[in-house]
Structure formats: C-alpha cells, structure tokens
mmCIF file of C-alpha atoms in Angstrom:
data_model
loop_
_atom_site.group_PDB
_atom_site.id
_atom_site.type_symbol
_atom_site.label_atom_id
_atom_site.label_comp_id
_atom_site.label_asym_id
_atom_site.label_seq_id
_atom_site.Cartn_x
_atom_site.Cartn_y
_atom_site.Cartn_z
ATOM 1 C CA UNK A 21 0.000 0.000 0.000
ATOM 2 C CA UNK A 22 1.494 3.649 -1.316
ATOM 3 C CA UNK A 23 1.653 6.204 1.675
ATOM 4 C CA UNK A 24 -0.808 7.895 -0.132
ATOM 5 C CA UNK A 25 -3.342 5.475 0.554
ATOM 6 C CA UNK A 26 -2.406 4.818 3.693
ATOM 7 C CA UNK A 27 -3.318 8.863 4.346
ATOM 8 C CA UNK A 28 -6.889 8.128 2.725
ATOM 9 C CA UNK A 29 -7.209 5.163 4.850
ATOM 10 C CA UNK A 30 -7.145 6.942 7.774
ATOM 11 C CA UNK A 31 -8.764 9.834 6.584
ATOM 12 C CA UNK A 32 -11.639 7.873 6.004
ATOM 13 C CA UNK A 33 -12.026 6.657 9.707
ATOM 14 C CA UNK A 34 -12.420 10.083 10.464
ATOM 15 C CA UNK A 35 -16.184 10.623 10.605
ATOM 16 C CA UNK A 36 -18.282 13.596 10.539
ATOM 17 C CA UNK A 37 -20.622 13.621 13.394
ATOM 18 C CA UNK A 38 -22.461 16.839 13.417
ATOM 19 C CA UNK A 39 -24.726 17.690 10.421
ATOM 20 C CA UNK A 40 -23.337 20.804 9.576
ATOM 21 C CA UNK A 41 -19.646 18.863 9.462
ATOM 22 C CA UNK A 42 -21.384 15.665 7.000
ATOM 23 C CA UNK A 43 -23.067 18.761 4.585
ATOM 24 C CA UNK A 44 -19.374 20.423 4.190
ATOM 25 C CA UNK A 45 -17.822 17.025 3.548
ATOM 26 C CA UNK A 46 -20.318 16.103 0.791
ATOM 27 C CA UNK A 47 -20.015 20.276 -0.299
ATOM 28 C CA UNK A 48 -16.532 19.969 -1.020
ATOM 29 C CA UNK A 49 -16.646 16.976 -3.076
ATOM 30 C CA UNK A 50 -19.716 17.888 -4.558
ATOM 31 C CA UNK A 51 -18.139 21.584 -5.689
ATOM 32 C CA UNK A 52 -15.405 20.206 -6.767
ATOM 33 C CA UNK A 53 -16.994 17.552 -9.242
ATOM 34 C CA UNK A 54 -16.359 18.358 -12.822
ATOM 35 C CA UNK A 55 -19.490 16.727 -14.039
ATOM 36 C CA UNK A 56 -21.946 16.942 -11.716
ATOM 37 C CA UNK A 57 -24.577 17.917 -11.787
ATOM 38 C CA UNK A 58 -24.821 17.874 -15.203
ATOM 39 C CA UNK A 59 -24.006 14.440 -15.833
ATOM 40 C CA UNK A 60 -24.644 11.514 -13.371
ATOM 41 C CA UNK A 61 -20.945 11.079 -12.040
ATOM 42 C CA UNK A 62 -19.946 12.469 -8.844
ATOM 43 C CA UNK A 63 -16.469 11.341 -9.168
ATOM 44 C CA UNK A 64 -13.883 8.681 -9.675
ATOM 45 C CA UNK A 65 -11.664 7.186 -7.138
ATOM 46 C CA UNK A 66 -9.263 3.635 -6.371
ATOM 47 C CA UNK A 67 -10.180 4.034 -2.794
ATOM 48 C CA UNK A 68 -13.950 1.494 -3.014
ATOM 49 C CA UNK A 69 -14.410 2.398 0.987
ATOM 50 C CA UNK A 70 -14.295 5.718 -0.126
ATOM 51 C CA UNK A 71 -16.862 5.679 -2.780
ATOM 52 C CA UNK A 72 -19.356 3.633 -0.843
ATOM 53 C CA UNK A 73 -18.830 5.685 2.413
ATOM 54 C CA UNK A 74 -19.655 8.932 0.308
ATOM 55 C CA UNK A 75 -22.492 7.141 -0.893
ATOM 56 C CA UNK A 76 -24.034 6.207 2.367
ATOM 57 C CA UNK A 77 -23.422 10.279 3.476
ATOM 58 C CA UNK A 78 -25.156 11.134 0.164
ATOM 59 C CA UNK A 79 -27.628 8.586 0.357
ATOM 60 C CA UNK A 80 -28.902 10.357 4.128
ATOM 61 C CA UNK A 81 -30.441 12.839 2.095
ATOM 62 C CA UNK A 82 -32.957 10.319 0.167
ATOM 63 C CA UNK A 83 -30.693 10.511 -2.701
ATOM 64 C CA UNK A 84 -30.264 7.266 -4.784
ATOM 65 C CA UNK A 85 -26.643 6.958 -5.719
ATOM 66 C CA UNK A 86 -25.044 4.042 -7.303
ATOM 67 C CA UNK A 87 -21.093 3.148 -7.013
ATOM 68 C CA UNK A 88 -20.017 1.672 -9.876
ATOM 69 C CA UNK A 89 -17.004 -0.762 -10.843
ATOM 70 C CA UNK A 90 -15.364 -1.641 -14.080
ATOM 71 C CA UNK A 91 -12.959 -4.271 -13.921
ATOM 72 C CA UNK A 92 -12.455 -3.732 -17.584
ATOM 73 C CA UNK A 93 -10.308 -0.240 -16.586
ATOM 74 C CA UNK A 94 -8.043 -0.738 -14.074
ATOM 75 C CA UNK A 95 -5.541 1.861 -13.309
ATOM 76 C CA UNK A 96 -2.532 -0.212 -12.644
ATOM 77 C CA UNK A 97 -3.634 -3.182 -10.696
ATOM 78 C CA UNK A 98 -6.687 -1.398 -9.027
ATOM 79 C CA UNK A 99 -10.458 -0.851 -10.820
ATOM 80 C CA UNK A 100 -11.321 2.367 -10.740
ATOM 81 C CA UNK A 101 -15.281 2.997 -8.379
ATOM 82 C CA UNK A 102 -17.160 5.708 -10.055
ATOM 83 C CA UNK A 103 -19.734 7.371 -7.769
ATOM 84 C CA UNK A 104 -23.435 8.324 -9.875
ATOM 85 C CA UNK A 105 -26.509 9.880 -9.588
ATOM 86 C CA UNK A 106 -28.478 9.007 -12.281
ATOM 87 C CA UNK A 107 -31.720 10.934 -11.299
ATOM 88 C CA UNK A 108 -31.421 14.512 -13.002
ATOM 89 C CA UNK A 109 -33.940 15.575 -10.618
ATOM 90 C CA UNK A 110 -32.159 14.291 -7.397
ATOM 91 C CA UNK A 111 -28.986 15.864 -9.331
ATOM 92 C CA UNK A 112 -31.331 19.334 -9.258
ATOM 93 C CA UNK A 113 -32.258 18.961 -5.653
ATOM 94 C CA UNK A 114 -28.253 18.629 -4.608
ATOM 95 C CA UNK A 115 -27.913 21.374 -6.826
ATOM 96 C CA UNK A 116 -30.340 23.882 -5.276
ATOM 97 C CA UNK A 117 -29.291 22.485 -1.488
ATOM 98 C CA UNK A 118 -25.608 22.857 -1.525
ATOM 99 C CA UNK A 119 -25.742 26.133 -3.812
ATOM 100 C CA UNK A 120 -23.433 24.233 -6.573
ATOM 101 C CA UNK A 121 -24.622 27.015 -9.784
ATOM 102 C CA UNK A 122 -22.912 29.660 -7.570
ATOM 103 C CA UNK A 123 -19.557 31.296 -9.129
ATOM 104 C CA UNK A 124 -17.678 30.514 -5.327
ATOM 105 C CA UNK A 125 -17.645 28.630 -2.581
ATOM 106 C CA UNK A 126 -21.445 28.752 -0.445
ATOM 107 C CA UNK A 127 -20.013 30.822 3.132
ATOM 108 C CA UNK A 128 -22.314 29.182 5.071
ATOM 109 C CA UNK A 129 -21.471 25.604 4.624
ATOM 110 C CA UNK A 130 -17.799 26.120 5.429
ATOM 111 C CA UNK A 131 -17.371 29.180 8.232
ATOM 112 C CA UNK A 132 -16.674 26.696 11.195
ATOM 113 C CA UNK A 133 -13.482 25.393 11.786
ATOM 114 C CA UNK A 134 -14.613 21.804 12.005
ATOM 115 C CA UNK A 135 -16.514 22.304 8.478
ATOM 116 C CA UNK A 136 -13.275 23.567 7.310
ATOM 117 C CA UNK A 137 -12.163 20.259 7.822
ATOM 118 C CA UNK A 138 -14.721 18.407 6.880
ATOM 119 C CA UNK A 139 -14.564 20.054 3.641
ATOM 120 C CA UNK A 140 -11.212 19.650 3.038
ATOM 121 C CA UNK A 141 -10.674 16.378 3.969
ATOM 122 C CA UNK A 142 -13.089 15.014 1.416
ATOM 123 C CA UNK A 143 -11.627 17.352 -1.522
ATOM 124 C CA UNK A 144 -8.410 15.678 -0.700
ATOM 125 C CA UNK A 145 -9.867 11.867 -0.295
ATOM 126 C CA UNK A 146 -11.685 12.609 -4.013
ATOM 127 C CA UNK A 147 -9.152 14.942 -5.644
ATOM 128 C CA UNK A 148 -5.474 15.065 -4.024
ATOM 129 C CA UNK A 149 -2.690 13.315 -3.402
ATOM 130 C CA UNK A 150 0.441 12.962 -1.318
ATOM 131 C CA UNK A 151 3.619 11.060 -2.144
ATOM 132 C CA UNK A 152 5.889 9.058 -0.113
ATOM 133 C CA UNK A 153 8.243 11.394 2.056
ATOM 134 C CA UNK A 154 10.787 8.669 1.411
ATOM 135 C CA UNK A 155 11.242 10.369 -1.985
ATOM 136 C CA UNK A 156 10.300 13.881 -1.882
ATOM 137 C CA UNK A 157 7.315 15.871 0.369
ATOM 138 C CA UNK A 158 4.823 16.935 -2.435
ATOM 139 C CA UNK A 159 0.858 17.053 -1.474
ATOM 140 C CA UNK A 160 -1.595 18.766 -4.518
ATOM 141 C CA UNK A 161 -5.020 18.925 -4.486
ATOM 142 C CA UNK A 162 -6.679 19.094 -8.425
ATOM 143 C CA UNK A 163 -9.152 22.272 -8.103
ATOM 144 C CA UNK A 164 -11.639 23.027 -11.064
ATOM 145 C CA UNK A 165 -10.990 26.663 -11.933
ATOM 146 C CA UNK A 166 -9.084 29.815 -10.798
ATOM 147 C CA UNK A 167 -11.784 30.862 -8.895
ATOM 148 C CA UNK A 168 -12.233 27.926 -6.526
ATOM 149 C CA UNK A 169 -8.164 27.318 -6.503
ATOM 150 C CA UNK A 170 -8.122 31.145 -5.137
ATOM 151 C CA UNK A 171 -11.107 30.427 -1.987
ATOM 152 C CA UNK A 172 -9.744 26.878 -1.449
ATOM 153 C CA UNK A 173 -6.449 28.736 -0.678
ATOM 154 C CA UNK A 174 -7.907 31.333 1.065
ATOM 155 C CA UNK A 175 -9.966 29.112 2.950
ATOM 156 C CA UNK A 176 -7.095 26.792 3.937
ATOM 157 C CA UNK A 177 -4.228 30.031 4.301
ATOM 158 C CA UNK A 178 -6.921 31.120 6.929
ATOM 159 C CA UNK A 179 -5.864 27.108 8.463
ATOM 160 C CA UNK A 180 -2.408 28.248 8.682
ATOM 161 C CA UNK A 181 -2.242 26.302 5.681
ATOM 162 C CA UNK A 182 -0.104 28.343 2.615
ATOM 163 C CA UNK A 183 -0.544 26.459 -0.524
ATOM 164 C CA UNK A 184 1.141 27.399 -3.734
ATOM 165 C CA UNK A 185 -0.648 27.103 -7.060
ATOM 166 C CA UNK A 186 0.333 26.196 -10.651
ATOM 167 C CA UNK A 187 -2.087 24.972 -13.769
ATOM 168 C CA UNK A 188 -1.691 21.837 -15.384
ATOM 169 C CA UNK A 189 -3.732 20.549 -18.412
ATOM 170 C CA UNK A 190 -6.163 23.336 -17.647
ATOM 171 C CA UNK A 191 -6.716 22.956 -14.207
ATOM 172 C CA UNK A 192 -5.698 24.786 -11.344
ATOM 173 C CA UNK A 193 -3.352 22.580 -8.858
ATOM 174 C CA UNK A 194 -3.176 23.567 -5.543
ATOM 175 C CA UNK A 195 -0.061 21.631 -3.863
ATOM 176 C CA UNK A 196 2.248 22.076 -0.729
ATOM 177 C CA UNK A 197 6.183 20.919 -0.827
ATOM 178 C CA UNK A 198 7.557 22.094 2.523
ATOM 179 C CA UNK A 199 7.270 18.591 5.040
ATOM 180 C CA UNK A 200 5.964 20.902 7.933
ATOM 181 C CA UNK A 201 3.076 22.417 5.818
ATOM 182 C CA UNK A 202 2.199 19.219 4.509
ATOM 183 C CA UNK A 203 2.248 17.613 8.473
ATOM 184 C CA UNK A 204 0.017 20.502 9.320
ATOM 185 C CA UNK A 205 -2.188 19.717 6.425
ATOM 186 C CA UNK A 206 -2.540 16.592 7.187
ATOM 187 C CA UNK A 207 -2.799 17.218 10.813
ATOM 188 C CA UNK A 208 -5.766 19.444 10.593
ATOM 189 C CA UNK A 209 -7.595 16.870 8.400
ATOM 190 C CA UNK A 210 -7.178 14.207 10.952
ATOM 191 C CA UNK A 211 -4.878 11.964 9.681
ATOM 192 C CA UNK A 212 -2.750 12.936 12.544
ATOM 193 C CA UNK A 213 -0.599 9.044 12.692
ATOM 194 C CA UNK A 214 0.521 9.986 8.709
ATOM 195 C CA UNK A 215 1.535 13.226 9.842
ATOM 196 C CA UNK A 216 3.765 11.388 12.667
ATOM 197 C CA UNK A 217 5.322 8.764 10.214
ATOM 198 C CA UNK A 218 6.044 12.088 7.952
ATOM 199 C CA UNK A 219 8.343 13.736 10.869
ATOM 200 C CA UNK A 220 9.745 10.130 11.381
ATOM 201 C CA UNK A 221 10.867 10.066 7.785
ATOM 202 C CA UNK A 222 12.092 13.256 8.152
ATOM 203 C CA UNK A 223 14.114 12.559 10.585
ATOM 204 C CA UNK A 224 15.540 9.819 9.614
ATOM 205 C CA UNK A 225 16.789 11.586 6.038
ATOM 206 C CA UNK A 226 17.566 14.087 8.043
ATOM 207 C CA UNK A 227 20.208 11.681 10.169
ATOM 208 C CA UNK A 228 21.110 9.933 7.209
ATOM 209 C CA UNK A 229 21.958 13.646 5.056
ATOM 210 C CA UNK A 230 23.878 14.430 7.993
ATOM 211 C CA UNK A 231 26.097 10.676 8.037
ATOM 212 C CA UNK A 232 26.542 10.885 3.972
ATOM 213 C CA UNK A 233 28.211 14.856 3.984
ATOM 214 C CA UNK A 234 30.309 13.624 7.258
ATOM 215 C CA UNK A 235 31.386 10.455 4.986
ATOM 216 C CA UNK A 236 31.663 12.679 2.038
ATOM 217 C CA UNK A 237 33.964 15.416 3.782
ATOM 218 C CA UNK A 238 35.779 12.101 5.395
ATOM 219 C CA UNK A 239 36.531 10.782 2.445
ATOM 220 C CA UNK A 240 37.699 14.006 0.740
ATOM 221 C CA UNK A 241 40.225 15.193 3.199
ATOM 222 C CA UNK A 242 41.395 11.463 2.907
ATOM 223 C CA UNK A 243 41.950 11.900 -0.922
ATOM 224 C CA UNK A 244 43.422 14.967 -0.240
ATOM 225 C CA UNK A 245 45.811 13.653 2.319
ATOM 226 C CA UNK A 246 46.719 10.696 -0.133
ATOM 227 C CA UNK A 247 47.285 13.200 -2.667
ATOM 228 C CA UNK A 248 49.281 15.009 -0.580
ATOM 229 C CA UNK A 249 51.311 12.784 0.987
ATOM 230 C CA UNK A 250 51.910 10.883 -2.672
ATOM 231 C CA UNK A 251 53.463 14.511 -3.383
ATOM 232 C CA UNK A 252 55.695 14.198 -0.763
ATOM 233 C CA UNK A 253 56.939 10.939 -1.022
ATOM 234 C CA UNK A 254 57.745 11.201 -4.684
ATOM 235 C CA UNK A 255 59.871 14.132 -3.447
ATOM 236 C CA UNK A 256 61.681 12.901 -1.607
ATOM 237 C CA UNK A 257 62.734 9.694 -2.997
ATOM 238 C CA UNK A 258 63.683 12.337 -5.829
ATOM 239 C CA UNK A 259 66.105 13.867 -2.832
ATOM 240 C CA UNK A 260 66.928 10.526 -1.781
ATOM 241 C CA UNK A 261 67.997 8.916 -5.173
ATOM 242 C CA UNK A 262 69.794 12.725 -6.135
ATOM 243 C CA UNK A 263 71.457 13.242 -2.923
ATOM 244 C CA UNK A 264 70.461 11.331 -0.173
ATOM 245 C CA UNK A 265 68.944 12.531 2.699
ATOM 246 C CA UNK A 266 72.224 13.927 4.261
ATOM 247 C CA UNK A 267 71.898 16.907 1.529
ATOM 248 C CA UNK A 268 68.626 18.302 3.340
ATOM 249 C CA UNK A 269 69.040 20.278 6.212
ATOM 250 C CA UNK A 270 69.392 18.003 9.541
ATOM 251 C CA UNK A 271 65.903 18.955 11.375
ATOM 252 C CA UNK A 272 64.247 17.727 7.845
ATOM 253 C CA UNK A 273 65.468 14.242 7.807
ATOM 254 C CA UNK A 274 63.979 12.750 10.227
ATOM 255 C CA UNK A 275 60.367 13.552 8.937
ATOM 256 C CA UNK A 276 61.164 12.466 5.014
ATOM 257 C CA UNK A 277 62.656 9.283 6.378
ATOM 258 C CA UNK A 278 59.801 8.978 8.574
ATOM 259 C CA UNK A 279 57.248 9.658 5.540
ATOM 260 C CA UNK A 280 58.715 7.760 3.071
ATOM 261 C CA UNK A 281 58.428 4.248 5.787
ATOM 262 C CA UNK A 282 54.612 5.718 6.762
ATOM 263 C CA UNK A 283 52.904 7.132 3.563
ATOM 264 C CA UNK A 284 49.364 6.332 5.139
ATOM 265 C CA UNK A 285 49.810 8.567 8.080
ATOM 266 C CA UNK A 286 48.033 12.175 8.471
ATOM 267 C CA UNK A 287 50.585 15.381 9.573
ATOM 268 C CA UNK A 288 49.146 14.923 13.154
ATOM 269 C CA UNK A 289 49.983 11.101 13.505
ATOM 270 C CA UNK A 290 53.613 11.703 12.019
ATOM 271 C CA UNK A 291 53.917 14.998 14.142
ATOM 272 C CA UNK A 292 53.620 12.487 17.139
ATOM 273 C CA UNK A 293 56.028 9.838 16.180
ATOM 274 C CA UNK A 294 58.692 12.434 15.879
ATOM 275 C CA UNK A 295 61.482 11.812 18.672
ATOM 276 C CA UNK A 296 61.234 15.867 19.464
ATOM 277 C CA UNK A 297 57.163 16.117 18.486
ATOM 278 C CA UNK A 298 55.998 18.875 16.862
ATOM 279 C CA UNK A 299 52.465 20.732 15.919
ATOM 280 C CA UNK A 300 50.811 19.717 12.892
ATOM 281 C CA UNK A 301 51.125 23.172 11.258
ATOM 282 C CA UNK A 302 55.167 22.424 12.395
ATOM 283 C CA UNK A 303 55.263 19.395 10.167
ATOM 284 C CA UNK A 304 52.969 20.598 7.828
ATOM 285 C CA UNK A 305 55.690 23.714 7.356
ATOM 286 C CA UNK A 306 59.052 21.311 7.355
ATOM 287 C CA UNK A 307 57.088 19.123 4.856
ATOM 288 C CA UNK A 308 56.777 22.298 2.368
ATOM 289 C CA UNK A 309 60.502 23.139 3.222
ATOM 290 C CA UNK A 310 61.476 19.384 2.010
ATOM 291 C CA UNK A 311 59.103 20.216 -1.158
ATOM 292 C CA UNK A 312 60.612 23.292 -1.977
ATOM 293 C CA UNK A 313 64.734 21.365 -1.864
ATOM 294 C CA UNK A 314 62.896 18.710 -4.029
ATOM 295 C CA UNK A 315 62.396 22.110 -6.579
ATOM 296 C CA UNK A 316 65.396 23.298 -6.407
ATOM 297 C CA UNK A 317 67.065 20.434 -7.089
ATOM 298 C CA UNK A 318 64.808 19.469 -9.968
ATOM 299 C CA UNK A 319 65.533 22.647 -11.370
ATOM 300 C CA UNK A 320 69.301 22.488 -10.983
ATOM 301 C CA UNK A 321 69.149 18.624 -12.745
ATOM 302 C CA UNK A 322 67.236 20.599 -15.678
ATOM 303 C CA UNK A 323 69.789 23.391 -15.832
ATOM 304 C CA UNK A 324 73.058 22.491 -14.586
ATOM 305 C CA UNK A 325 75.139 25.527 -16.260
ATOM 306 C CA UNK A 326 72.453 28.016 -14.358
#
C-alpha cells in the first residue's frame, strides 16, 4: 500500500458527526466535481471504501446513488469505483441544497473550523494526493478553476495552511512541498498518525543527510591527504635517489625518512612519532621546506650551467 493510501485510509475513519460537518464534507466533493450535476458522475476514485462511504453520506439525504465498478479499466492493478446519480432531478435537488450554480464557494457551509475540515478532507480523499516522504514531500489537491483554486487557498491560508498554485492541463493545482506544511495539512484533516510517520521520515533523512556529507567530507580530506602525501613521497625519494637525505638540512630528515616508511599517516599522527614532536602546522611547514629542496634540485638537474 502507497503512503498515499495509507493517508486516505485513515482519513476515512475520520467521521463527521455533526450535520453541519457531513453537509461540508459532501459540499466539497460535490463543488469540486467536474461533471456533476450535469451528468450523473460524482467522481472517480481507487479508494472502493471511499466511494461507498460517500455514498451512504449522500444517500442520508434520500438521494439514490449508485457506485459503480469496471474491472475492464483498471488503473494499474486497481479498478477504478465511479460514484453516480443518475436521477437529473435528485442531481437538481443537490444542486439547489448545496448552492453548486454559484460562481464561489457557499459561506455558510464552510465558516466553522470543524466544516473547514470536513470540507477539506473530502476534496483531498476525491481529488489530491500525497507522495511518499521517502522520496520527496509533495501534497496537490486538483481544483476546477481559478476561482475555486483562489477560496480553497484562502480558505485553507486562513488554516495556517499556505498552498502554492500552478495549472496543469487546464486545471488549477493547488499543492504544498515544505514537510511541515504538509504535516500541518494533514494534521488538521485528521490523519494525525501519517503526519507522525512524515516527521519520522524526516528525521531519519535528516540523520542519514547528515552521516553521507560527514562520509563525504571524510573521504575528501582522505583523498586529499593521499594526494598530498603521494606529493611528498615522490619528493623525496627524488632527494633521496639525487642526494640522499644527508643533503637536506638536519631537522628535515627525520620527517622524510619517517614519511617515506609511513605514507598512510596524516601530519598529526607523524607529528607524534617524531622523537622531538611537533604541531601539525610544524610538520605541515618542514614538509613544504622538504618540497621546496625537491624544486630546487629538480631545477638544478634541468639546468646544470644556471
């Protein structure tokens, strides 16, 4: 099961008890409906608990309403439960109760906090979606028109809820991609155990992020110190195979000798093997001084008449 449907799972659990809180529920999905009410379909979902709960709430108001199932379109693995009122007259009487002909959203039937809700959660069971946090935090909710997208962001910005908006294939998308907006969301719907599972995930990416850069910035100071001591060592076998180490100055040649047998160590750990130890900026500084003979030398092998 996706995380998305886990979301509408719970989300349908949550039951409206008061009958101002059942009318905003079936408002919201009734506003939102492309087709109704002039066509007999109320909407299309995966979710079959969904469709037949909606059609129980719709059904308290003497309304006849058939869920329907064809097998014949599945979407993926799942058939697809279309929700229909076939009556045109029942379709009137919705119509003329929930105020669906008007340009905007009906005041009444969402200015409580708990119709908020109501209303909301049944847009998003119908027409959103949520993905798993695993992958990214992205919640959208498919509004009709610019008009509704605008009130159904009012209406939720009022929620402390700030959606963002963009239009695809002519419709108006209203979707959230910050995790703590989209925990709120989902908090204020009710489907407060999804919105704990999102701050678990969050957390744990959040631990993991902060393991991978620690790793990463390990693993570059080790290619750095590889790189670095490879530098060195190549110098001063150079010295040694020119000169020998008795031609670099006598505080130096204890460190080269003791690089060349330890290439693996970092300026720290052959700063403390020294017999007088030194700092890791003093190594760091004879190690540059060893560089700069290996130079000089080089340069005098390359031009001996200079």
């Amino acid at each position: 099961m996706s995380f998305c449907q886990e979301v509408k799972r719970e989300l349908c659990r949550v039951e409206p008890k008061k009958l101002h809180c059942r009318e905003a529920a079936l408002y919201g999905v009734l506003r939102l409906s492309r087709t109704f009410p002039q066509e007999e379909v109320v909407f299309k979902t995966e979710n079959k608990f969904f469709a037949d709960r909606f059609a129980q709430q719709l059904a308290t108001f003497g309304t006849l309403v058939e869920v329907r199932s064809d097998l014949r379109r599945l979407k993926g693995d799942v058939p697809v439960y279309t929700v229909c009122v076939a009556d045109e007259y029942q379709r009137q009487l919705l119509s003329r109760h929930f105020s669906l002909e008007a340009p905007g959203l009906h005041p009444a039937l969402v200015e409580r906090p708990c119709c908020q809700a109501a209303f909301l959660r049944e847009i998003f069971l119908a027409f959103g979606s949520v993905t798993n946090p695993e992958r990214e935090y992205h919640l959208e909710i498919n509004a009709l028109n610019p008009m509704l997208a605008e009130e159904l962001f009012l209406l939720a910005q009022g929620a402390g809820i700030r959606f963002k908006t963009t239009r695809r294939k002519g419709c108006e998308i209203l979707y959230l991609k910050e995790s703590e907006q989209i925990e709120d969301f989902l908090t204020f719907l009710g489907a407060t155990r999804s919105a704990l599972r999102m701050m678990d995930v969050k957390v744990m990416k959040d631990v993991r992020n902060k393991v991978n850069r620690a790793t990463n910035c390990e693993t570059a100071n080790l290619k750095k110190t590889v790189s670095a001591a490879g530098s060195q060592v190549q110098d001063i076998r150079y010295i040694l195979e020119k000169r020998g180490l008795s031609w670099l100055d006598e505080d130096l040649r204890e460190l080269a000798l003791l690089r060349v047998e330890n290439e693996d160590l970092s300026l720290r750990e052959l700063a403390g093997r020294l017999s007088v130890p030194l700092s890791r900026s003093g190594v760091n500084h004879r190690l540059r001084r060893i560089a700069e003979a290996a130079q000089k030398l080089r340069e005098e092998e390359e031009h001996p008449e200079e």
